[in-house]
Tab-separated table of C-alpha atoms in Angstrom:
chain	number	residue	atom	x	y	z
A	1	MET	CA	93.781	38.085	77.435
A	2	SER	CA	93.703	38.267	74.563
A	3	ASP	CA	95.993	40.203	72.456
A	4	LYS	CA	92.594	42.035	70.718
A	5	ASN	CA	91.433	43.634	73.281
A	6	MET	CA	95.155	44.803	74.519
A	7	VAL	CA	95.960	47.075	71.666
A	8	PRO	CA	92.970	49.390	72.548
A	9	SER	CA	94.200	49.113	76.637
A	10	ARG	CA	97.972	50.171	75.394
A	11	PHE	CA	96.237	52.474	72.888
A	12	ILE	CA	93.749	54.477	75.587
A	13	PHE	CA	96.594	54.129	78.411
A	14	CYS	CA	99.186	56.457	75.975
A	15	VAL	CA	96.474	58.599	75.047
A	16	ILE	CA	95.435	59.549	79.407
A	17	VAL	CA	99.503	59.134	79.792
A	18	ILE	CA	99.960	61.720	76.740
A	19	ALA	CA	96.498	64.234	78.106
A	20	VAL	CA	97.728	64.166	81.629
A	21	PHE	CA	101.338	65.442	80.496
A	22	LEU	CA	99.770	68.230	77.610
A	23	LEU	CA	97.569	69.125	81.587
A	24	VAL	CA	100.665	69.290	83.642
A	25	LEU	CA	102.969	70.858	80.602
A	26	SER	CA	100.165	73.409	79.956
A	27	SER	CA	99.440	74.289	84.214
A	28	PHE	CA	103.710	75.203	84.348
A	29	PHE	CA	102.999	77.384	82.009
A	30	LEU	CA	100.606	79.649	82.911
A	31	ILE	CA	102.428	79.835	86.579
A	32	HIS	CA	105.507	80.336	84.866
A	33	LEU	CA	103.128	83.742	82.574
A	34	SER	CA	101.632	84.713	85.596
A	35	ASN	CA	104.538	85.229	87.625
A	36	HIS	CA	106.302	86.498	84.857
A	37	SER	CA	105.167	89.688	82.260
A	38	PHE	CA	107.035	90.006	79.115
A	39	ILE	CA	107.950	92.699	79.289
A	40	PRO	CA	110.118	92.800	82.587
A	41	ARG	CA	109.362	94.519	85.851
A	42	SER	CA	112.185	97.460	85.530
A	43	VAL	CA	110.265	98.770	83.080
A	44	SER	CA	107.635	99.256	84.429
A	45	GLU	CA	108.869	100.570	87.872
A	46	LEU	CA	107.816	104.376	87.376
A	47	VAL	CA	111.399	106.047	86.858
A	48	LEU	CA	111.612	109.155	88.654
A	49	VAL	CA	113.877	111.984	88.449
A	50	ASN	CA	115.758	112.815	91.796
A	51	ASN	CA	118.237	114.778	91.186
A	52	THR	CA	116.561	118.025	92.717
A	53	SER	CA	119.008	120.237	92.552
A	54	LEU	CA	118.453	121.355	89.190
A	55	ASP	CA	115.586	122.243	87.386
A	56	PHE	CA	112.972	119.476	87.290
A	57	LYS	CA	112.056	117.628	83.960
A	58	PRO	CA	109.046	115.805	83.850
A	59	ASN	CA	109.155	112.250	82.215
A	60	PHE	CA	107.253	111.683	78.890
A	61	LYS	CA	106.154	108.482	78.010
A	62	ARG	CA	104.218	107.880	74.669
A	63	GLU	CA	103.746	103.788	75.439
A	64	GLN	CA	103.464	102.886	78.957
A	65	VAL	CA	102.565	99.507	80.218
A	66	GLN	CA	100.069	100.587	83.568
A	67	PRO	CA	101.230	99.163	86.716
A	68	GLN	CA	99.582	96.850	89.432
A	69	SER	CA	96.518	98.730	90.368
A	70	CYS	CA	95.616	100.901	93.640
A	71	GLN	CA	95.610	98.086	96.773
A	72	PHE	CA	92.125	99.830	97.391
A	73	SER	CA	88.706	99.341	95.711
A	74	ASN	CA	86.963	101.611	96.726
A	75	SER	CA	87.253	104.819	93.864
A	76	SER	CA	85.349	104.613	91.180
A	77	HIS	CA	88.022	103.706	88.074
A	78	LYS	CA	87.254	102.838	85.041
A	79	SER	CA	88.453	99.974	83.440
A	80	SER	CA	89.978	99.698	79.993
A	81	SER	CA	92.583	97.994	78.669
A	82	PRO	CA	95.360	100.056	77.960
A	83	ARG	CA	95.781	99.126	74.403
A	84	GLN	CA	92.284	100.759	74.132
A	85	GLN	CA	93.114	103.879	76.476
A	86	ARG	CA	96.312	104.258	74.102
A	87	LYS	CA	93.747	104.641	71.001
A	88	ILE	CA	91.146	106.402	72.346
A	89	PRO	CA	90.945	109.380	74.185
A	90	CYS	CA	88.878	110.008	77.665
A	91	ASP	CA	85.973	109.788	76.635
A	92	PRO	CA	84.307	112.622	79.219
A	93	THR	CA	81.234	110.846	80.040
A	94	ASN	CA	82.811	108.333	80.843
A	95	ALA	CA	86.184	110.764	83.577
A	96	LEU	CA	85.290	109.965	87.318
A	97	LEU	CA	85.918	114.465	87.318
A	98	ARG	CA	84.818	116.509	84.554
A	99	VAL	CA	86.962	119.574	85.059
A	100	PHE	CA	86.951	123.086	83.230
A	101	MET	CA	90.602	125.037	83.675
A	102	TYR	CA	90.568	128.692	83.145
A	103	ASP	CA	92.527	130.214	80.519
A	104	LEU	CA	94.368	132.321	82.004
A	105	PRO	CA	97.230	134.347	81.392
A	106	PRO	CA	100.747	133.072	81.032
A	107	GLU	CA	101.697	134.879	83.430
A	108	PHE	CA	99.819	133.179	86.725
A	109	HIS	CA	101.740	129.726	85.301
A	110	PHE	CA	104.118	128.616	83.295
A	111	GLY	CA	105.409	132.430	83.065
A	112	LEU	CA	106.366	131.852	86.343
A	113	LEU	CA	109.456	129.434	84.551
A	114	ASP	CA	110.316	131.617	81.877
A	115	TRP	CA	108.203	129.978	79.288
A	116	LYS	CA	107.101	132.674	76.812
A	117	GLY	CA	104.591	131.008	73.912
A	118	ASN	CA	104.166	132.701	70.754
A	119	VAL	CA	101.487	135.468	70.511
A	120	ASN	CA	97.808	134.942	72.049
A	121	GLN	CA	99.436	130.853	72.885
A	122	THR	CA	98.453	130.770	76.606
A	123	TRP	CA	99.899	126.856	77.361
A	124	PRO	CA	102.890	124.606	76.156
A	125	ASN	CA	102.416	122.152	73.759
A	126	VAL	CA	102.792	119.051	76.123
A	127	ASN	CA	102.696	116.610	73.488
A	128	ASN	CA	105.727	117.485	72.995
A	129	PRO	CA	108.435	116.778	75.834
A	130	LYS	CA	110.919	119.660	74.950
A	131	HIS	CA	107.863	121.933	75.176
A	132	ILE	CA	107.155	121.775	78.427
A	133	PRO	CA	108.549	124.029	80.895
A	134	PRO	CA	110.966	122.824	83.705
A	135	TYR	CA	110.143	123.362	87.332
A	136	PRO	CA	112.694	124.565	89.877
A	137	GLY	CA	114.357	121.919	91.516
A	138	GLY	CA	115.571	122.334	95.629
A	139	LEU	CA	112.872	122.813	98.285
A	140	ASN	CA	110.665	124.457	95.525
A	141	LEU	CA	110.009	120.769	94.209
A	142	GLN	CA	108.079	119.980	97.376
A	143	HIS	CA	105.477	122.321	97.057
A	144	SER	CA	104.856	121.717	92.676
A	145	VAL	CA	101.198	120.028	93.089
A	146	GLU	CA	99.644	122.566	90.517
A	147	TYR	CA	102.241	122.221	88.224
A	148	TRP	CA	102.019	118.217	88.385
A	149	LEU	CA	97.272	118.933	88.057
A	150	THR	CA	97.509	121.575	85.049
A	151	LEU	CA	100.186	119.187	83.392
A	152	ASP	CA	97.062	116.446	83.779
A	153	LEU	CA	94.431	118.472	82.641
A	154	LEU	CA	96.416	119.730	80.137
A	155	SER	CA	97.128	116.186	78.733
A	156	SER	CA	93.430	114.754	78.706
A	157	ASN	CA	92.442	115.462	75.453
A	158	ILE	CA	95.603	113.856	73.898
A	159	ALA	CA	94.769	110.605	72.226
A	160	GLU	CA	98.406	109.663	72.196
A	161	ASN	CA	98.675	109.699	76.011
A	162	PHE	CA	98.274	106.654	77.625
A	163	ARG	CA	96.924	107.917	81.375
A	164	PRO	CA	93.644	107.417	83.572
A	165	CYS	CA	90.340	108.098	82.611
A	166	THR	CA	90.118	110.165	86.376
A	167	ALA	CA	89.993	113.383	85.586
A	168	ILE	CA	89.478	114.871	82.004
A	169	ARG	CA	89.156	118.879	80.603
A	170	VAL	CA	85.994	120.446	79.257
A	171	GLN	CA	85.090	123.400	77.243
A	172	ASN	CA	81.512	123.664	78.912
A	173	SER	CA	82.217	125.276	82.060
A	174	ARG	CA	78.105	124.363	82.616
A	175	GLN	CA	79.485	120.587	81.859
A	176	ALA	CA	81.803	120.187	84.934
A	177	ASP	CA	82.160	118.979	87.863
A	178	VAL	CA	84.521	121.663	89.203
A	179	VAL	CA	86.149	124.042	87.791
A	180	PHE	CA	90.117	124.549	88.326
A	181	VAL	CA	92.401	127.795	89.229
A	182	PRO	CA	96.013	127.027	87.208
A	183	PHE	CA	97.763	129.632	89.474
A	184	PHE	CA	100.685	128.372	90.572
A	185	SER	CA	100.835	130.250	93.551
A	186	SER	CA	103.660	128.517	95.837
A	187	LEU	CA	105.633	129.285	92.748
A	188	SER	CA	104.956	132.908	93.329
A	189	TYR	CA	105.101	132.450	96.630
A	190	ASN	CA	108.840	131.094	96.675
A	191	ARG	CA	110.299	133.586	93.577
A	192	HIS	CA	108.310	136.437	93.830
A	193	SER	CA	107.398	137.559	97.634
A	194	LYS	CA	110.345	139.582	97.992
A	195	ILE	CA	110.003	143.390	96.678
A	196	HIS	CA	112.592	144.658	93.485
A	197	GLY	CA	114.235	147.427	92.630
A	198	LYS	CA	111.339	150.439	92.043
A	199	GLU	CA	108.590	148.507	92.458
A	200	LYS	CA	106.070	149.113	94.818
A	201	VAL	CA	104.254	145.620	94.994
A	202	SER	CA	105.569	141.935	94.792
A	203	VAL	CA	105.055	140.533	91.554
A	204	ASN	CA	103.560	137.686	93.985
A	205	ARG	CA	100.929	140.418	95.325
A	206	MET	CA	100.029	142.013	92.508
A	207	LEU	CA	99.062	138.415	91.074
A	208	GLN	CA	96.822	137.610	93.794
A	209	GLN	CA	95.048	140.859	93.482
A	210	ARG	CA	94.814	140.278	89.599
A	211	LEU	CA	93.547	136.682	90.662
A	212	VAL	CA	90.793	138.024	92.776
A	213	GLN	CA	89.955	140.225	89.748
A	214	LEU	CA	89.429	138.154	87.377
A	215	LEU	CA	87.612	135.317	89.153
A	216	MET	CA	85.092	138.227	90.337
A	217	GLU	CA	84.262	139.042	87.052
A	218	ARG	CA	83.594	135.301	86.093
A	219	GLU	CA	80.447	134.322	85.518
A	220	GLU	CA	81.495	130.600	87.140
A	221	TRP	CA	81.931	132.637	90.144
A	222	LYS	CA	79.525	134.481	90.123
A	223	ARG	CA	76.991	130.722	90.229
A	224	SER	CA	78.389	129.307	93.148
A	225	GLY	CA	80.714	132.158	94.831
A	226	GLY	CA	83.133	129.968	94.228
A	227	ARG	CA	82.510	126.561	96.172
A	228	ASP	CA	82.969	124.668	92.685
A	229	HIS	CA	85.983	125.712	92.256
A	230	VAL	CA	89.724	124.369	92.579
A	231	ILE	CA	93.004	126.834	94.185
A	232	VAL	CA	96.206	125.174	94.873
A	233	ALA	CA	97.876	126.758	97.976
A	234	HIS	CA	100.108	124.113	99.114
A	235	HIS	CA	102.750	126.645	100.555
A	236	PRO	CA	101.503	127.964	103.742
A	237	ASN	CA	102.133	131.425	103.533
A	238	SER	CA	100.980	131.035	99.183
A	239	ILE	CA	97.724	133.435	98.495
A	240	LEU	CA	98.421	135.153	102.110
A	241	ARG	CA	96.865	138.290	101.024
A	242	ALA	CA	93.696	136.506	97.865
A	243	ARG	CA	92.733	133.646	100.724
A	244	ARG	CA	90.208	135.531	101.904
A	245	LYS	CA	88.230	136.432	99.352
A	246	LEU	CA	88.671	132.604	97.732
A	247	GLY	CA	88.490	130.643	101.092
A	248	SER	CA	85.114	129.560	100.136
A	249	ALA	CA	86.828	127.700	96.938
A	250	MET	CA	87.774	123.819	97.852
A	251	LEU	CA	91.577	124.659	98.522
A	252	VAL	CA	94.251	122.271	97.967
A	253	LEU	CA	96.947	122.188	101.106
A	254	ALA	CA	99.650	120.728	102.368
A	255	ASP	CA	97.786	121.341	106.793
A	256	PHE	CA	95.725	123.516	107.744
A	257	GLY	CA	98.272	125.018	110.242
A	258	ARG	CA	98.392	128.689	108.518
A	259	TYR	CA	94.543	128.275	108.476
A	260	PRO	CA	91.492	129.972	110.929
A	261	SER	CA	89.241	126.839	110.789
A	262	GLN	CA	86.172	128.866	109.461
A	263	LEU	CA	87.974	129.387	105.992
A	264	ALA	CA	89.776	125.969	105.840
A	265	ASN	CA	89.372	122.947	106.806
A	266	ILE	CA	88.988	119.087	105.946
A	267	LYS	CA	84.582	118.877	105.426
A	268	LYS	CA	85.394	121.394	102.435
A	269	ASP	CA	89.260	121.032	101.494
A	270	ILE	CA	91.807	118.603	100.075
A	271	ILE	CA	95.460	117.882	102.148
A	272	ALA	CA	97.739	117.143	99.137
A	273	PRO	CA	101.321	115.421	99.854
A	274	TYR	CA	103.944	117.269	99.074
A	275	ARG	CA	106.654	116.394	95.858
A	276	HIS	CA	109.400	113.695	98.151
A	277	LEU	CA	112.574	115.183	97.754
A	278	VAL	CA	115.172	112.131	98.257
A	279	SER	CA	115.038	109.623	95.596
A	280	THR	CA	112.407	106.310	95.646
A	281	VAL	CA	114.005	102.997	96.612
A	282	PRO	CA	113.266	100.506	93.886
A	283	ARG	CA	111.193	97.311	95.577
A	284	ALA	CA	113.298	94.991	94.773
A	285	GLU	CA	116.365	96.999	96.259
A	286	SER	CA	114.692	98.070	99.881
A	287	ALA	CA	117.026	96.700	102.742
A	288	SER	CA	115.767	95.168	105.443
A	289	TYR	CA	115.453	94.658	108.940
A	290	GLU	CA	118.107	92.732	109.526
A	291	GLU	CA	120.002	95.647	106.673
A	292	ARG	CA	119.007	99.258	108.386
A	293	SER	CA	121.550	99.148	111.345
A	294	THR	CA	120.086	102.725	112.432
A	295	LEU	CA	117.419	102.326	114.686
A	296	LEU	CA	115.800	106.055	114.677
A	297	TYR	CA	116.675	108.705	111.784
A	298	PHE	CA	115.857	112.221	111.638
A	299	GLN	CA	118.228	115.367	109.459
A	300	GLY	CA	116.799	118.727	109.122
A	301	ALA	CA	115.979	121.963	111.012
A	302	ILE	CA	115.999	121.672	114.908
A	303	TYR	CA	115.260	124.717	116.008
A	304	ARG	CA	111.707	126.117	115.161
A	305	LYS	CA	109.381	128.617	115.991
A	306	ASP	CA	105.709	127.247	116.955
A	307	GLY	CA	105.094	124.020	117.344
A	308	GLY	CA	108.542	122.715	116.180
A	309	ALA	CA	109.898	123.636	119.249
A	310	ILE	CA	109.509	119.325	120.460
A	311	ARG	CA	112.592	119.100	117.528
A	312	GLN	CA	115.040	120.782	120.022
A	313	LYS	CA	113.586	118.757	122.830
A	314	LEU	CA	113.755	115.670	121.185
A	315	TYR	CA	117.579	116.381	119.905
A	316	TYR	CA	118.673	116.532	123.176
A	317	LEU	CA	117.445	113.181	124.070
A	318	LEU	CA	118.772	111.292	121.999
A	319	LYS	CA	121.298	112.980	120.401
A	320	ASP	CA	124.036	111.003	122.007
A	321	GLU	CA	121.823	106.905	121.746
A	322	LYS	CA	124.073	104.931	119.767
A	323	ASP	CA	121.849	103.754	117.508
A	324	VAL	CA	120.419	106.934	116.626
A	325	HIS	CA	121.368	109.180	114.158
A	326	PHE	CA	119.728	113.408	115.034
A	327	ALA	CA	121.359	115.987	113.200
A	328	PHE	CA	120.984	119.197	111.445
A	329	GLY	CA	121.128	119.163	107.534
A	330	SER	CA	119.824	120.928	105.070
A	331	ILE	CA	119.571	120.320	101.229
A	332	ARG	CA	122.760	122.298	100.168
A	333	LYS	CA	126.864	120.417	100.074
A	334	ASN	CA	125.002	117.182	98.994
A	335	GLY	CA	122.699	116.809	102.235
A	336	ILE	CA	119.238	115.321	100.095
A	337	ASN	CA	121.569	112.647	98.688
A	338	GLN	CA	123.146	111.983	101.937
A	339	ALA	CA	119.321	111.867	103.679
A	340	SER	CA	118.544	109.898	100.786
A	341	GLN	CA	121.120	107.326	102.092
A	342	GLY	CA	120.431	107.614	105.701
A	343	MET	CA	116.719	107.253	105.556
A	344	ALA	CA	117.086	103.627	103.263
A	345	LEU	CA	119.357	101.893	105.761
A	346	SER	CA	117.326	103.301	108.545
A	347	LYS	CA	114.208	101.060	110.302
A	348	PHE	CA	112.371	104.406	111.482
A	349	CYS	CA	112.313	107.790	110.846
A	350	LEU	CA	110.912	110.836	112.053
A	351	ASN	CA	108.306	112.595	110.967
A	352	VAL	CA	107.919	116.123	113.587
A	353	ALA	CA	105.987	118.687	113.607
A	354	GLY	CA	108.146	122.327	112.646
A	355	ASP	CA	106.889	125.657	111.945
A	356	THR	CA	103.243	124.009	110.650
A	357	PRO	CA	102.185	120.424	111.363
A	358	SER	CA	103.481	118.793	108.178
A	359	SER	CA	106.950	118.449	106.338
A	360	ASN	CA	108.138	116.765	103.323
A	361	ARG	CA	109.941	114.807	106.299
A	362	LEU	CA	106.556	111.904	106.184
A	363	PHE	CA	107.386	111.728	102.401
A	364	ASP	CA	110.926	111.159	102.356
A	365	ALA	CA	110.187	108.283	104.761
A	366	ILE	CA	107.884	106.052	102.694
A	367	VAL	CA	109.094	106.396	99.415
A	368	SER	CA	112.291	105.728	101.442
A	369	HIS	CA	110.672	102.239	103.227
A	370	CYS	CA	111.455	103.662	106.638
A	371	VAL	CA	108.832	103.278	109.199
A	372	PRO	CA	107.824	106.912	109.640
A	373	VAL	CA	106.636	108.230	113.381
A	374	ILE	CA	104.670	111.057	112.820
A	375	ILE	CA	104.872	113.236	116.109
A	376	SER	CA	102.771	116.292	115.455
A	377	ASP	CA	99.184	116.494	117.260
A	378	GLU	CA	97.557	118.522	114.826
A	379	ILE	CA	98.678	116.753	111.552
A	380	GLU	CA	96.890	116.695	108.825
A	381	LEU	CA	97.498	113.535	105.977
A	382	PRO	CA	96.678	113.113	102.854
A	383	PHE	CA	93.765	110.332	101.059
A	384	GLU	CA	93.480	109.936	105.287
A	385	ASP	CA	89.661	108.077	103.758
A	386	VAL	CA	91.579	105.009	101.707
A	387	LEU	CA	94.131	105.264	103.476
A	388	ASP	CA	95.192	103.749	107.035
A	389	TYR	CA	98.930	105.235	108.628
A	390	SER	CA	98.946	103.116	111.060
A	391	GLU	CA	99.499	99.770	109.290
A	392	PHE	CA	102.760	101.666	107.503
A	393	GLY	CA	103.276	103.864	110.644
A	394	LEU	CA	103.571	105.574	114.119
A	395	PHE	CA	102.173	108.015	115.705
A	396	VAL	CA	102.872	109.050	119.213
A	397	HIS	CA	101.790	112.042	121.257
A	398	ALA	CA	104.248	115.437	121.685
A	399	SER	CA	103.838	114.644	125.448
A	400	ASP	CA	105.124	111.138	125.472
A	401	ALA	CA	107.650	111.505	123.148
A	402	VAL	CA	109.426	114.556	125.254
A	403	ARG	CA	109.603	111.844	128.534
A	404	LYS	CA	112.730	110.281	128.823
A	405	GLY	CA	112.878	106.973	127.255
A	406	TYR	CA	109.567	106.714	125.840
A	407	LEU	CA	110.564	106.259	122.705
A	408	LEU	CA	113.549	105.227	121.939
A	409	ASN	CA	111.155	101.995	124.372
A	410	LEU	CA	108.562	101.958	122.132
A	411	LEU	CA	110.402	101.186	118.795
A	412	ARG	CA	112.843	98.745	120.654
A	413	SER	CA	109.726	96.945	121.762
A	414	ILE	CA	108.729	96.537	117.986
A	415	LYS	CA	109.415	92.839	116.981
A	416	PRO	CA	111.495	92.656	113.320
A	417	GLU	CA	107.766	90.619	112.285
A	418	LYS	CA	106.170	93.667	113.067
A	419	TRP	CA	108.143	95.734	111.243
A	420	THR	CA	108.236	93.370	108.473
A	421	GLN	CA	104.718	93.601	108.181
A	422	MET	CA	104.714	97.845	107.600
A	423	TRP	CA	107.500	97.723	105.206
A	424	GLY	CA	105.540	95.982	103.355
A	425	ARG	CA	103.040	97.854	103.685
A	426	LEU	CA	105.274	101.029	102.652
A	427	LYS	CA	106.260	99.475	99.850
A	428	ASP	CA	102.476	98.825	98.082
A	429	ILE	CA	101.493	102.587	98.716
A	430	THR	CA	105.007	104.599	98.035
A	431	GLN	CA	102.656	104.309	94.804
A	432	HIS	CA	100.237	107.057	95.879
A	433	PHE	CA	102.796	108.819	96.709
A	434	GLU	CA	104.348	109.851	93.405
A	435	TYR	CA	104.005	113.020	91.109
A	436	GLN	CA	104.144	112.327	87.605
A	437	TYR	CA	103.721	113.205	83.804
A	438	PRO	CA	101.735	111.830	82.316
A	439	SER	CA	100.282	110.918	85.313
A	440	GLN	CA	99.194	106.550	86.355
A	441	PRO	CA	96.638	105.040	87.942
A	442	GLY	CA	96.625	105.124	91.681
A	443	ASP	CA	99.810	108.454	92.030
A	444	ALA	CA	99.647	111.236	93.681
A	445	VAL	CA	97.806	113.378	90.710
A	446	ASN	CA	94.846	110.899	90.391
A	447	MET	CA	94.819	110.317	94.287
A	448	ILE	CA	93.810	114.276	94.746
A	449	TRP	CA	91.477	114.218	91.462
A	450	GLU	CA	89.904	111.180	93.178
A	451	GLU	CA	89.908	113.577	96.711
A	452	VAL	CA	87.995	116.077	94.758
A	453	ALA	CA	85.699	113.854	93.311
A	454	HIS	CA	84.851	112.573	97.029
A	455	LYS	CA	83.617	116.576	97.540
A	456	ILE	CA	81.738	116.583	94.899
A	457	SER	CA	78.179	115.086	96.477
A	458	SER	CA	78.525	117.576	99.638
A	459	LEU	CA	79.701	120.621	97.137
A	460	GLN	CA	75.915	119.562	94.738
A	461	PHE	CA	73.547	119.614	98.356
A	462	ASN	CA	75.164	122.823	99.725
A	463	LEU	CA	74.789	124.215	96.133
A	464	HIS	CA	71.637	123.376	96.144
A	465	ARG	CA	70.285	124.088	99.478
A	466	LYS	CA	71.261	127.384	98.142
A	467	ASN	CA	69.648	127.964	95.639
A	468	ARG	CA	65.908	127.149	97.098
A	469	TYR	CA	64.611	130.593	97.246
A	470	GLN	CA	66.279	131.803	93.644
A	471	ARG	CA	64.132	133.749	91.008
A	472	PRO	CA	65.375	134.528	87.811
């Protein structure tokens, strides 16, 4: 081959080598970029305050990095970039749910948290974290659902807050899909259900009477008979005196244990998760199968009435088993921290019916990534239309659980590979049971709003049928 022909050949060869090198280098860079965000994972993880012995102050984050989207895709999320969402408030026409919220006097909501605004001021300034009244900790916190939903609606028109465009507050009730009643009913029961001093009726009962009167006088209630209203009554004893008069509304409950089926049912109402009390285990720090020394964990009240009598039977069956922790416990004397550590180092965690079919223990197990064992035949579960609980939990009939040896044989028969699969699913769905402010995609606040939105079509169907023969 002549030297004249070799020069172009060498040049072409060098160009090809350089091109291949640049292609490999760019591919490596893209792979590295997809696995490592410029923002550390620890920053984008949800930061939660778990000291539940004190008043609970919601975290306030002006700038947020959007966490991973929900694991399921059958909900109507609206997509836009985080940069756009930070600068532009949520457009009511693009929101999944348009909500009209009554401006009830503060005594029905933040006044119960000892908040006092200026003259004629109905709501605290949620744009400033220092002005948001803290929610009381301890057992009060587990039924704080209405607090989070109200904060979310109040912040829905603040441009600086990055939050999903799931629910938006509108000022005209005729433009709304539903009407939200901001009554902190669980807090009212927990703090004001007893008569003090010279009172003839408790503050809780007085507020229920006033609420019924206020609602019955509203044009919004009269239009639908209350059917398009959303009332949170998460504590099983909340709105006890008013529930029959307000029962036509869409109720947000913990379960149906203390309601007749004609008053509350899964067709018209919503089951919301408890706010967990134990600390959320970070995904990267979750103990593996081999690192969890306890097979089965339960700590709580053992002697219960009604359907909770099974706890006592299980206690006597399991209390002496070497790899089982079954003991009495409460939030006192560091009880929450003990439960948090114990659940995080256990393979399975018992969720047994108590005075009602549900308990906070299920959600403590979920955020501890401890596979829940659910023994409650009448339980209703949050978000079950989009979550398959059998993927990350075990269900055992009460009649089987009290048979000697049945429960432990079942748990010991589950292979590490199967447990690890359920453990991985638990880590995926934990975000759906987190209450936080501002709300984030796929968290408990947005999941509840999506459940409300799912009820709209049947609600509208029933309202339209009712209007067939109405005359002006």
